[in-house]
PDB file of C-alpha atoms in Angstrom:
ATOM      1  CA  MET A   1      33.177  32.613  16.955  1.00  0.00           C
ATOM      2  CA  PHE A   2      32.135  36.438  16.937  1.00  0.00           C
ATOM      3  CA  GLN A   3      31.191  38.134  13.842  1.00  0.00           C
ATOM      4  CA  PHE A   4      31.242  41.877  13.573  1.00  0.00           C
ATOM      5  CA  ASN A   5      28.125  42.270  11.311  1.00  0.00           C
ATOM      6  CA  GLY A   6      24.713  43.246  12.842  1.00  0.00           C
ATOM      7  CA  PHE A   7      23.707  41.478  15.970  1.00  0.00           C
ATOM      8  CA  ASN A   8      25.855  38.423  15.330  1.00  0.00           C
ATOM      9  CA  MET A   9      28.701  40.045  17.472  1.00  0.00           C
ATOM     10  CA  MET A  10      26.333  39.839  20.419  1.00  0.00           C
ATOM     11  CA  PHE A  11      25.265  36.225  19.927  1.00  0.00           C
ATOM     12  CA  PRO A  12      27.521  33.369  19.331  1.00  0.00           C
ATOM     13  CA  ASP A  13      26.856  31.040  16.364  1.00  0.00           C
ATOM     14  CA  HIS A  14      25.927  27.710  17.979  1.00  0.00           C
ATOM     15  CA  SER A  15      26.254  24.973  15.363  1.00  0.00           C
ATOM     16  CA  ARG A  16      25.562  21.934  17.736  1.00  0.00           C
ATOM     17  CA  PRO A  17      22.055  20.357  17.409  1.00  0.00           C
ATOM     18  CA  PHE A  18      19.438  20.055  20.122  1.00  0.00           C
ATOM     19  CA  ASN A  19      19.966  16.800  21.931  1.00  0.00           C
ATOM     20  CA  THR A  20      18.532  15.652  25.158  1.00  0.00           C
ATOM     21  CA  THR A  21      16.429  13.099  26.942  1.00  0.00           C
ATOM     22  CA  TYR A  22      12.985  12.854  28.386  1.00  0.00           C
ATOM     23  CA  LYS A  23      10.632  10.471  29.973  1.00  0.00           C
ATOM     24  CA  CYS A  24       7.866   9.560  27.343  1.00  0.00           C
ATOM     25  CA  TYR A  25       4.375   9.130  28.130  1.00  0.00           C
ATOM     26  CA  SER A  26       1.093   8.427  25.772  1.00  0.00           C
ATOM     27  CA  VAL A  27      -1.273  11.341  24.865  1.00  0.00           C
ATOM     28  CA  SER A  28      -3.737   9.695  27.093  1.00  0.00           C
ATOM     29  CA  MET A  29      -1.506  10.612  30.106  1.00  0.00           C
ATOM     30  CA  LEU A  30      -1.679  14.314  29.293  1.00  0.00           C
ATOM     31  CA  PRO A  31      -3.413  16.328  31.786  1.00  0.00           C
ATOM     32  CA  GLY A  32      -6.664  18.148  30.503  1.00  0.00           C
ATOM     33  CA  ASN A  33      -9.022  17.375  27.919  1.00  0.00           C
ATOM     34  CA  GLU A  34      -8.487  14.335  25.557  1.00  0.00           C
ATOM     35  CA  ARG A  35      -6.414  15.148  22.547  1.00  0.00           C
ATOM     36  CA  GLN A  36      -7.262  13.073  19.450  1.00  0.00           C
ATOM     37  CA  ASP A  37      -5.659  15.476  17.223  1.00  0.00           C
ATOM     38  CA  VAL A  38      -2.270  14.297  18.500  1.00  0.00           C
ATOM     39  CA  GLU A  39      -3.235  10.564  18.978  1.00  0.00           C
ATOM     40  CA  ASN A  40      -4.222  10.626  15.294  1.00  0.00           C
ATOM     41  CA  GLY A  41      -1.110  12.237  13.927  1.00  0.00           C
ATOM     42  CA  GLY A  42       2.600  11.947  14.128  1.00  0.00           C
ATOM     43  CA  LYS A  43       3.651  14.766  16.204  1.00  0.00           C
ATOM     44  CA  ILE A  44       4.717  15.111  19.927  1.00  0.00           C
ATOM     45  CA  ILE A  45       4.223  17.436  22.699  1.00  0.00           C
ATOM     46  CA  MET A  46       7.326  18.831  24.531  1.00  0.00           C
ATOM     47  CA  PRO A  47       8.076  21.025  27.673  1.00  0.00           C
ATOM     48  CA  PRO A  48       8.393  24.906  27.284  1.00  0.00           C
ATOM     49  CA  SER A  49      12.202  24.506  28.126  1.00  0.00           C
ATOM     50  CA  ALA A  50      12.818  22.887  24.968  1.00  0.00           C
ATOM     51  CA  LEU A  51      11.401  25.804  23.031  1.00  0.00           C
ATOM     52  CA  ASP A  52      13.763  27.927  24.943  1.00  0.00           C
ATOM     53  CA  GLN A  53      16.526  25.934  24.013  1.00  0.00           C
ATOM     54  CA  LEU A  54      15.720  25.676  20.357  1.00  0.00           C
ATOM     55  CA  THR A  55      15.291  29.457  19.978  1.00  0.00           C
ATOM     56  CA  ARG A  56      19.028  29.637  21.066  1.00  0.00           C
ATOM     57  CA  LEU A  57      20.083  27.248  18.421  1.00  0.00           C
ATOM     58  CA  ASN A  58      20.347  27.432  14.742  1.00  0.00           C
ATOM     59  CA  VAL A  59      17.470  24.864  14.188  1.00  0.00           C
ATOM     60  CA  VAL A  60      16.185  24.459  10.617  1.00  0.00           C
ATOM     61  CA  TYR A  61      12.440  24.988  10.333  1.00  0.00           C
ATOM     62  CA  PRO A  62      10.161  23.158  10.505  1.00  0.00           C
ATOM     63  CA  MET A  63      11.487  21.591  13.576  1.00  0.00           C
ATOM     64  CA  LEU A  64      11.719  17.931  13.270  1.00  0.00           C
ATOM     65  CA  PHE A  65      13.248  15.347  15.634  1.00  0.00           C
ATOM     66  CA  LYS A  66      14.873  11.954  15.863  1.00  0.00           C
ATOM     67  CA  ILE A  67      13.353   9.831  18.619  1.00  0.00           C
ATOM     68  CA  THR A  68      15.531   6.819  19.650  1.00  0.00           C
ATOM     69  CA  ASN A  69      14.943   4.155  22.218  1.00  0.00           C
ATOM     70  CA  GLY A  70      18.693   3.612  23.275  1.00  0.00           C
ATOM     71  CA  SER A  71      17.970   0.169  24.894  1.00  0.00           C
ATOM     72  CA  ILE A  72      16.926  -1.471  21.642  1.00  0.00           C
ATOM     73  CA  ASN A  73      18.605   0.982  19.186  1.00  0.00           C
ATOM     74  CA  ARG A  74      15.317   1.566  17.441  1.00  0.00           C
ATOM     75  CA  SER A  75      14.404   5.229  16.213  1.00  0.00           C
ATOM     76  CA  THR A  76      11.732   7.100  14.404  1.00  0.00           C
ATOM     77  CA  HIS A  77      11.087  10.611  13.447  1.00  0.00           C
ATOM     78  CA  ALA A  78       8.367  13.182  14.341  1.00  0.00           C
ATOM     79  CA  GLY A  79       7.436  16.755  14.408  1.00  0.00           C
ATOM     80  CA  VAL A  80       6.373  18.990  17.195  1.00  0.00           C
ATOM     81  CA  LEU A  81       2.902  20.310  18.066  1.00  0.00           C
ATOM     82  CA  GLU A  82       2.924  22.112  21.175  1.00  0.00           C
ATOM     83  CA  PHE A  83       5.427  23.085  24.008  1.00  0.00           C
ATOM     84  CA  VAL A  84       2.899  22.565  26.761  1.00  0.00           C
ATOM     85  CA  ALA A  85       4.409  19.261  28.535  1.00  0.00           C
ATOM     86  CA  ASP A  86       5.534  19.161  31.999  1.00  0.00           C
ATOM     87  CA  GLU A  87       9.261  19.593  32.485  1.00  0.00           C
ATOM     88  CA  GLY A  88      11.117  16.446  31.788  1.00  0.00           C
ATOM     89  CA  LYS A  89       8.301  14.837  30.097  1.00  0.00           C
ATOM     90  CA  ILE A  90       7.097  14.351  26.350  1.00  0.00           C
ATOM     91  CA  TYR A  91       3.760  13.174  25.163  1.00  0.00           C
ATOM     92  CA  MET A  92       3.583  11.151  22.007  1.00  0.00           C
ATOM     93  CA  PRO A  93       0.909   8.832  20.080  1.00  0.00           C
ATOM     94  CA  TYR A  94       0.352   5.367  21.243  1.00  0.00           C
ATOM     95  CA  TRP A  95       1.342   3.841  17.845  1.00  0.00           C
ATOM     96  CA  MET A  96       4.741   5.576  18.115  1.00  0.00           C
ATOM     97  CA  MET A  97       5.359   4.233  21.560  1.00  0.00           C
ATOM     98  CA  HIS A  98       4.542   0.746  20.073  1.00  0.00           C
ATOM     99  CA  ASN A  99       6.767   1.277  17.304  1.00  0.00           C
ATOM    100  CA  LEU A 100       9.864   2.092  19.768  1.00  0.00           C
ATOM    101  CA  ALA A 101       8.599  -0.600  22.185  1.00  0.00           C
ATOM    102  CA  LEU A 102       8.377   2.109  24.927  1.00  0.00           C
ATOM    103  CA  ASP A 103       6.444   1.780  28.319  1.00  0.00           C
ATOM    104  CA  GLN A 104       4.928   4.696  30.286  1.00  0.00           C
ATOM    105  CA  GLY A 105       7.962   6.693  31.643  1.00  0.00           C
ATOM    106  CA  ASP A 106      10.641   4.934  29.532  1.00  0.00           C
ATOM    107  CA  ILE A 107      13.532   7.234  28.736  1.00  0.00           C
ATOM    108  CA  VAL A 108      13.945   8.392  25.113  1.00  0.00           C
ATOM    109  CA  GLU A 109      16.717  10.643  23.343  1.00  0.00           C
ATOM    110  CA  ILE A 110      15.309  13.579  21.327  1.00  0.00           C
ATOM    111  CA  GLU A 111      17.654  15.061  18.651  1.00  0.00           C
ATOM    112  CA  SER A 112      16.869  18.007  16.280  1.00  0.00           C
ATOM    113  CA  VAL A 113      17.462  16.700  12.524  1.00  0.00           C
ATOM    114  CA  SER A 114      17.208  17.827   9.105  1.00  0.00           C
ATOM    115  CA  ILE A 115      15.619  15.520   6.488  1.00  0.00           C
ATOM    116  CA  PRO A 116      14.643  15.540   2.854  1.00  0.00           C
ATOM    117  CA  VAL A 117      11.389  16.331   1.302  1.00  0.00           C
ATOM    118  CA  ALA A 118       9.400  13.175   0.369  1.00  0.00           C
ATOM    119  CA  THR A 119       8.860  12.591  -3.410  1.00  0.00           C
ATOM    120  CA  TYR A 120       7.532   8.718  -3.163  1.00  0.00           C
ATOM    121  CA  SER A 121       6.202   6.547  -0.522  1.00  0.00           C
ATOM    122  CA  LYS A 122       4.761   3.014  -0.407  1.00  0.00           C
ATOM    123  CA  PHE A 123       2.261   1.573   2.282  1.00  0.00           C
ATOM    124  CA  GLN A 124       1.042  -1.889   3.159  1.00  0.00           C
ATOM    125  CA  PRO A 125      -2.274  -1.958   4.978  1.00  0.00           C
ATOM    126  CA  GLN A 126      -2.141  -4.379   7.768  1.00  0.00           C
ATOM    127  CA  SER A 127      -5.940  -5.659   7.327  1.00  0.00           C
ATOM    128  CA  VAL A 128      -8.030  -6.551   4.414  1.00  0.00           C
ATOM    129  CA  GLU A 129     -10.798  -4.386   5.683  1.00  0.00           C
ATOM    130  CA  PHE A 130      -8.619  -1.479   4.130  1.00  0.00           C
ATOM    131  CA  LEU A 131     -10.013  -2.361   0.812  1.00  0.00           C
ATOM    132  CA  ASP A 132     -13.437  -1.347   1.589  1.00  0.00           C
ATOM    133  CA  ILE A 133     -12.387   2.379   1.640  1.00  0.00           C
ATOM    134  CA  THR A 134     -13.679   3.824  -1.832  1.00  0.00           C
ATOM    135  CA  ASN A 135     -10.761   6.127  -2.222  1.00  0.00           C
ATOM    136  CA  PRO A 136      -8.012   5.245   0.018  1.00  0.00           C
ATOM    137  CA  LYS A 137      -5.492   7.674  -1.367  1.00  0.00           C
ATOM    138  CA  ALA A 138      -7.653  10.579  -0.554  1.00  0.00           C
ATOM    139  CA  VAL A 139      -8.421   9.250   2.985  1.00  0.00           C
ATOM    140  CA  LEU A 140      -4.547   8.770   3.279  1.00  0.00           C
ATOM    141  CA  GLU A 141      -3.776  12.240   2.076  1.00  0.00           C
ATOM    142  CA  ASN A 142      -6.268  13.761   4.661  1.00  0.00           C
ATOM    143  CA  CYS A 143      -4.925  11.865   7.611  1.00  0.00           C
ATOM    144  CA  LEU A 144      -1.272  12.419   6.604  1.00  0.00           C
ATOM    145  CA  ARG A 145      -2.024  16.227   7.219  1.00  0.00           C
ATOM    146  CA  ASN A 146      -1.227  15.426  10.887  1.00  0.00           C
ATOM    147  CA  PHE A 147       1.993  14.071  10.219  1.00  0.00           C
ATOM    148  CA  ALA A 148       5.421  15.737   9.756  1.00  0.00           C
ATOM    149  CA  CYS A 149       7.599  12.630   8.934  1.00  0.00           C
ATOM    150  CA  LEU A 150       7.570   9.270   7.492  1.00  0.00           C
ATOM    151  CA  THR A 151      10.145   6.721   8.559  1.00  0.00           C
ATOM    152  CA  THR A 152      10.758   3.315   6.691  1.00  0.00           C
ATOM    153  CA  GLY A 153       9.802   0.641   8.852  1.00  0.00           C
ATOM    154  CA  ASP A 154       7.384   2.450  10.811  1.00  0.00           C
ATOM    155  CA  LEU A 155       3.763   1.082  11.601  1.00  0.00           C
ATOM    156  CA  ILE A 156       1.594   4.270  11.432  1.00  0.00           C
ATOM    157  CA  ALA A 157      -2.212   4.413  12.453  1.00  0.00           C
ATOM    158  CA  ILE A 158      -4.772   6.419  10.722  1.00  0.00           C
ATOM    159  CA  LYS A 159      -8.475   6.882  11.841  1.00  0.00           C
ATOM    160  CA  TYR A 160     -11.339   6.748   9.201  1.00  0.00           C
ATOM    161  CA  ASN A 161     -15.044   6.408   9.954  1.00  0.00           C
ATOM    162  CA  ASN A 162     -14.309   5.528  13.624  1.00  0.00           C
ATOM    163  CA  THR A 163     -12.119   2.829  12.610  1.00  0.00           C
ATOM    164  CA  THR A 164      -8.324   2.727  13.046  1.00  0.00           C
ATOM    165  CA  TYR A 165      -6.308   1.110  10.216  1.00  0.00           C
ATOM    166  CA  GLU A 166      -2.460   0.423  10.536  1.00  0.00           C
ATOM    167  CA  LEU A 167      -0.227   0.991   7.571  1.00  0.00           C
ATOM    168  CA  SER A 168       3.113  -0.124   7.378  1.00  0.00           C
ATOM    169  CA  VAL A 169       5.781   2.353   5.678  1.00  0.00           C
ATOM    170  CA  LEU A 170       7.603  -0.052   3.162  1.00  0.00           C
ATOM    171  CA  GLU A 171       9.650   2.528   1.242  1.00  0.00           C
ATOM    172  CA  THR A 172      10.244   6.207   1.223  1.00  0.00           C
ATOM    173  CA  LYS A 173      12.217   8.204  -1.320  1.00  0.00           C
ATOM    174  CA  PRO A 174      14.683   9.975  -1.403  1.00  0.00           C
ATOM    175  CA  GLY A 175      15.920   8.463   1.921  1.00  0.00           C
ATOM    176  CA  PRO A 176      14.782   6.291   4.641  1.00  0.00           C
ATOM    177  CA  ALA A 177      13.407   9.300   6.595  1.00  0.00           C
ATOM    178  CA  VAL A 178      11.475  12.156   4.850  1.00  0.00           C
ATOM    179  CA  THR A 179       9.489  15.056   5.780  1.00  0.00           C
ATOM    180  CA  ILE A 180       5.816  15.351   4.320  1.00  0.00           C
ATOM    181  CA  ILE A 181       5.235  19.033   4.941  1.00  0.00           C
ATOM    182  CA  GLU A 182       4.331  21.000   1.898  1.00  0.00           C
ATOM    183  CA  CYS A 183       5.523  18.121  -0.512  1.00  0.00           C
ATOM    184  CA  ASP A 184       4.368  16.506  -3.808  1.00  0.00           C
ATOM    185  CA  MET A 185       4.576  12.820  -3.046  1.00  0.00           C
ATOM    186  CA  ASN A 186       3.668   9.928  -5.195  1.00  0.00           C
ATOM    187  CA  VAL A 187       1.796   7.179  -2.900  1.00  0.00           C
ATOM    188  CA  GLU A 188       1.501   3.488  -3.877  1.00  0.00           C
ATOM    189  CA  PHE A 189      -0.227   0.716  -1.829  1.00  0.00           C
ATOM    190  CA  ALA A 190       0.943  -2.944  -1.532  1.00  0.00           C
ATOM    191  CA  PRO A 191      -1.670  -5.628  -1.236  1.00  0.00           C
ATOM    192  CA  PRO A 192      -2.783  -5.954   2.492  1.00  0.00           C
ATOM    193  CA  VAL A 193      -1.576  -8.373   4.858  1.00  0.00           C
ATOM    194  CA  GLY A 194      -3.676 -11.697   4.407  1.00  0.00           C
ATOM    195  CA  TYR A 195      -5.000 -10.740   0.984  1.00  0.00           C
ATOM    196  CA  THR A 196      -5.272 -13.421  -1.619  1.00  0.00           C
ATOM    197  CA  GLU A 197      -5.974 -12.817  -5.413  1.00  0.00           C
ATOM    198  CA  PRO A 198      -8.993 -14.249  -6.317  1.00  0.00           C
ATOM    199  CA  GLU A 199      -8.786 -17.291  -8.806  1.00  0.00           C
ATOM    200  CA  ARG A 200      -9.799 -16.617 -12.192  1.00  0.00           C
ATOM    201  CA  LYS A 201     -11.928 -19.404 -13.673  1.00  0.00           C
ATOM    202  CA  GLU A 202     -11.731 -19.901 -17.396  1.00  0.00           C
ATOM    203  CA  LYS A 203     -15.119 -19.358 -18.918  1.00  0.00           C
ATOM    204  CA  GLU A 204     -16.342 -22.637 -20.468  1.00  0.00           C
ATOM    205  CA  GLU A 205     -17.913 -22.574 -23.880  1.00  0.00           C
ATOM    206  CA  GLU A 206     -21.723 -22.751 -23.291  1.00  0.00           C
ATOM    207  CA  PRO A 207     -23.556 -24.693 -25.671  1.00  0.00           C
ATOM    208  CA  MET A 208     -25.944 -22.679 -28.053  1.00  0.00           C
ATOM    209  CA  THR A 209     -29.506 -22.872 -26.713  1.00  0.00           C
ATOM    210  CA  ILE A 210     -30.822 -22.370 -30.246  1.00  0.00           C
ATOM    211  CA  ASP A 211     -29.733 -24.735 -33.119  1.00  0.00           C
ATOM    212  CA  PRO A 212     -28.626 -22.336 -35.919  1.00  0.00           C
ATOM    213  CA  THR A 213     -30.256 -24.767 -38.491  1.00  0.00           C
ATOM    214  CA  GLU A 214     -33.676 -23.700 -36.953  1.00  0.00           C
ATOM    215  CA  LEU A 215     -33.067 -20.177 -37.825  1.00  0.00           C
ATOM    216  CA  MET A 216     -32.527 -21.122 -41.693  1.00  0.00           C
ATOM    217  CA  PRO A 217     -35.605 -20.408 -43.887  1.00  0.00           C
ATOM    218  CA  GLU A 218     -37.737 -23.264 -44.925  1.00  0.00           C
ATOM    219  CA  PRO A 219     -37.623 -24.569 -48.460  1.00  0.00           C
ATOM    220  CA  THR A 220     -40.036 -22.884 -50.842  1.00  0.00           C
ATOM    221  CA  GLY A 221     -41.544 -24.266 -53.737  1.00  0.00           C
ATOM    222  CA  PHE A 222     -41.960 -27.889 -54.817  1.00  0.00           C
ATOM    223  CA  VAL A 223     -40.982 -30.504 -52.163  1.00  0.00           C
ATOM    224  CA  ALA A 224     -40.884 -34.127 -53.388  1.00  0.00           C
ATOM    225  CA  PHE A 225     -42.996 -36.693 -51.227  1.00  0.00           C
ATOM    226  CA  LYS A 226     -44.580 -34.049 -48.898  1.00  0.00           C
ATOM    227  CA  GLY A 227     -48.158 -35.177 -49.598  1.00  0.00           C
ATOM    228  CA  GLU A 228     -50.193 -37.621 -47.492  1.00  0.00           C
ATOM    229  CA  GLY A 229     -51.065 -41.040 -48.593  1.00  0.00           C
ATOM    230  CA  THR A 230     -54.687 -42.598 -48.610  1.00  0.00           C
ATOM    231  CA  ARG A 231     -55.912 -46.321 -48.948  1.00  0.00           C
ATOM    232  CA  LEU A 232     -58.020 -47.075 -52.127  1.00  0.00           C
ATOM    233  CA  ASP A 233     -60.196 -49.482 -50.203  1.00  0.00           C
ATOM    234  CA  GLY A 234     -61.254 -46.621 -47.698  1.00  0.00           C
ATOM    235  CA  LYS A 235     -59.581 -48.097 -44.601  1.00  0.00           C
ATOM    236  CA  LYS A 236     -57.499 -45.950 -42.335  1.00  0.00           C
ATOM    237  CA  LYS A 237     -53.822 -46.536 -42.633  1.00  0.00           C
ATOM    238  CA  LYS A 238     -52.127 -48.012 -39.605  1.00  0.00           C
ATOM    239  CA  ASP A 239     -50.436 -45.266 -37.527  1.00  0.00           C
ATOM    240  CA  ASN A 240     -47.382 -47.319 -36.687  1.00  0.00           C
ATOM    241  CA  GLY A 241     -44.717 -44.617 -37.139  1.00  0.00           C
ATOM    242  CA  THR A 242     -43.084 -46.080 -40.015  1.00  0.00           C
ATOM    243  CA  ASN A 243     -45.090 -44.046 -42.616  1.00  0.00           C
ATOM    244  CA  ASP A 244     -44.351 -40.713 -41.182  1.00  0.00           C
ATOM    245  CA  VAL A 245     -44.057 -37.741 -43.457  1.00  0.00           C
ATOM    246  CA  PRO A 246     -40.333 -36.739 -43.200  1.00  0.00           C
ATOM    247  CA  ALA A 247     -39.848 -33.157 -42.037  1.00  0.00           C
ATOM    248  CA  ALA A 248     -38.744 -30.657 -44.622  1.00  0.00           C
ATOM    249  CA  GLN A 249     -35.114 -30.277 -44.668  1.00  0.00           C
ATOM    250  CA  ARG A 250     -33.789 -26.720 -44.321  1.00  0.00           C
ATOM    251  CA  GLN A 251     -30.830 -25.274 -45.851  1.00  0.00           C
ATOM    252  CA  THR A 252     -27.296 -26.354 -44.483  1.00  0.00           C
ATOM    253  CA  TYR A 253     -26.079 -23.787 -41.830  1.00  0.00           C
ATOM    254  CA  VAL A 254     -22.647 -22.575 -42.922  1.00  0.00           C
ATOM    255  CA  ARG A 255     -20.770 -20.447 -40.375  1.00  0.00           C
ATOM    256  CA  GLY A 256     -19.188 -17.264 -41.761  1.00  0.00           C
ATOM    257  CA  ILE A 257     -15.499 -16.971 -41.768  1.00  0.00           C
ATOM    258  CA  PRO A 258     -14.308 -13.282 -41.043  1.00  0.00           C
ATOM    259  CA  ASP A 259     -11.762 -11.696 -43.235  1.00  0.00           C
ATOM    260  CA  TYR A 260      -8.819 -11.320 -41.056  1.00  0.00           C
ATOM    261  CA  ASP A 261      -6.935  -9.258 -43.627  1.00  0.00           C
ATOM    262  CA  HIS A 262      -9.430  -6.636 -43.882  1.00  0.00           C
ATOM    263  CA  PRO A 263      -7.675  -3.293 -43.328  1.00  0.00           C
ATOM    264  CA  TYR A 264      -8.450  -1.464 -40.055  1.00  0.00           C
ATOM    265  CA  GLY A 265     -10.794   1.446 -40.511  1.00  0.00           C
ATOM    266  CA  LEU A 266     -12.019   0.721 -44.041  1.00  0.00           C
ATOM    267  CA  LEU A 267     -15.747   0.395 -44.566  1.00  0.00           C
ATOM    268  CA  ARG A 268     -16.930  -1.488 -47.617  1.00  0.00           C
ATOM    269  CA  PHE A 269     -20.515  -0.665 -49.025  1.00  0.00           C
ATOM    270  CA  ASP A 270     -21.935  -2.868 -51.783  1.00  0.00           C
ATOM    271  CA  ARG A 271     -23.378  -0.678 -54.536  1.00  0.00           C
ATOM    272  CA  SER A 272     -23.710  -3.045 -57.266  1.00  0.00           C
ATOM    273  CA  VAL A 273     -27.210  -2.988 -59.005  1.00  0.00           C
ATOM    274  CA  ARG A 274     -28.837  -6.366 -59.716  1.00  0.00           C
ATOM    275  CA  LYS A 275     -31.247  -6.700 -62.620  1.00  0.00           C
ATOM    276  CA  THR A 276     -34.324  -7.931 -60.950  1.00  0.00           C
ATOM    277  CA  ASP A 277     -36.175  -8.679 -64.352  1.00  0.00           C
ATOM    278  CA  GLN A 278     -33.778 -11.405 -65.284  1.00  0.00           C
ATOM    279  CA  LEU A 279     -33.691 -12.868 -61.958  1.00  0.00           C
ATOM    280  CA  GLU A 280     -37.575 -13.040 -61.767  1.00  0.00           C
ATOM    281  CA  SER A 281     -37.611 -14.660 -65.389  1.00  0.00           C
ATOM    282  CA  LYS A 282     -35.014 -17.179 -64.467  1.00  0.00           C
ATOM    283  CA  LEU A 283     -37.026 -18.152 -61.376  1.00  0.00           C
ATOM    284  CA  GLU A 284     -40.088 -18.488 -63.225  1.00  0.00           C
ATOM    285  CA  ASP A 285     -38.384 -20.618 -65.883  1.00  0.00           C
ATOM    286  CA  SER A 286     -36.975 -22.885 -63.137  1.00  0.00           C
ATOM    287  CA  LYS A 287     -40.127 -23.084 -61.069  1.00  0.00           C
ATOM    288  CA  PHE A 288     -41.835 -26.540 -61.212  1.00  0.00           C
ATOM    289  CA  GLN A 289     -45.022 -26.873 -62.971  1.00  0.00           C
ATOM    290  CA  GLU A 290     -47.270 -29.735 -62.616  1.00  0.00           C
ATOM    291  CA  PHE A 291     -48.543 -32.059 -65.392  1.00  0.00           C
ATOM    292  CA  GLN A 292     -46.448 -30.480 -68.025  1.00  0.00           C
ATOM    293  CA  GLY A 293     -44.712 -33.638 -69.252  1.00  0.00           C
ATOM    294  CA  GLU A 294     -45.571 -35.771 -72.383  1.00  0.00           C
ATOM    295  CA  GLY A 295     -47.626 -39.029 -72.340  1.00  0.00           C
ATOM    296  CA  PHE A 296     -46.928 -42.284 -73.612  1.00  0.00           C
ATOM    297  CA  ASN A 297     -49.302 -45.248 -74.500  1.00  0.00           C
ATOM    298  CA  LEU A 298     -47.946 -48.725 -73.456  1.00  0.00           C
ATOM    299  CA  LYS A 299     -50.084 -50.573 -75.952  1.00  0.00           C
ATOM    300  CA  LYS A 300     -48.781 -50.541 -79.580  1.00  0.00           C
ATOM    301  CA  ASN A 301     -51.313 -49.547 -82.262  1.00  0.00           C
ATOM    302  CA  ARG A 302     -52.370 -52.252 -84.474  1.00  0.00           C
ATOM    303  CA  LYS A 303     -52.106 -51.449 -88.031  1.00  0.00           C
TER     304      LYS A 303
END
């Protein structure tokens, strides 16, 4: 048990962990001013005698503890903030007492432990109001600075903008209990309790407000039977709607068909030169000219 090197010959090497029982109380029962820093975190306050015992043992730093309610065999993990509690008592946040189903003055077992550093954690908010936070990961990261450990199955409480939000710890890696002191941890959120996905309504095809045929150009040039008729006797024609002049027919609207085989990233420019003179001459030749036909006499000439 004694080693003859340095001061180890004077002090024995105790390998047994710190393990004792205390009466637990909420932070609101702590004498003195209100300690919101303890209530909004995951650390406990222990008596000075606990520090004296821990210094005599080979306790791994940072000091982490497993807190167990032996009556229901439920446990959680926490760090220590100060050693200023009354002898035989510890003070812890109310949410931690609620997780362990403890009342004021109940007996709990405190054991020093060494747990792995966190690499991943998943939380589930207990209210839909948590979605109103603009950047929940940044808010959670700031609030977890007052915590030392996370335990799978715990229901932790964080405070933001004078509102307390409860989060259930669904999963932690690499183990069911991890320390989050100076770690690089990936955080994920599950949908909050009571959250339902909004129903996605399929968009119905809205009818076009403008008929595409109205956008087609009006026919130019000669249009048959476009004029108005008059009576030879000078009387006004009866307006019974049967002799209305039909509206000029526009060109038929033909919807374009996209080229689905067009290669991606290729732009084509039409650089072909059209001979305008030939086109104009063809248009002039095909243009309708009035009274250019030949005349015929119905009466035969007498010889």
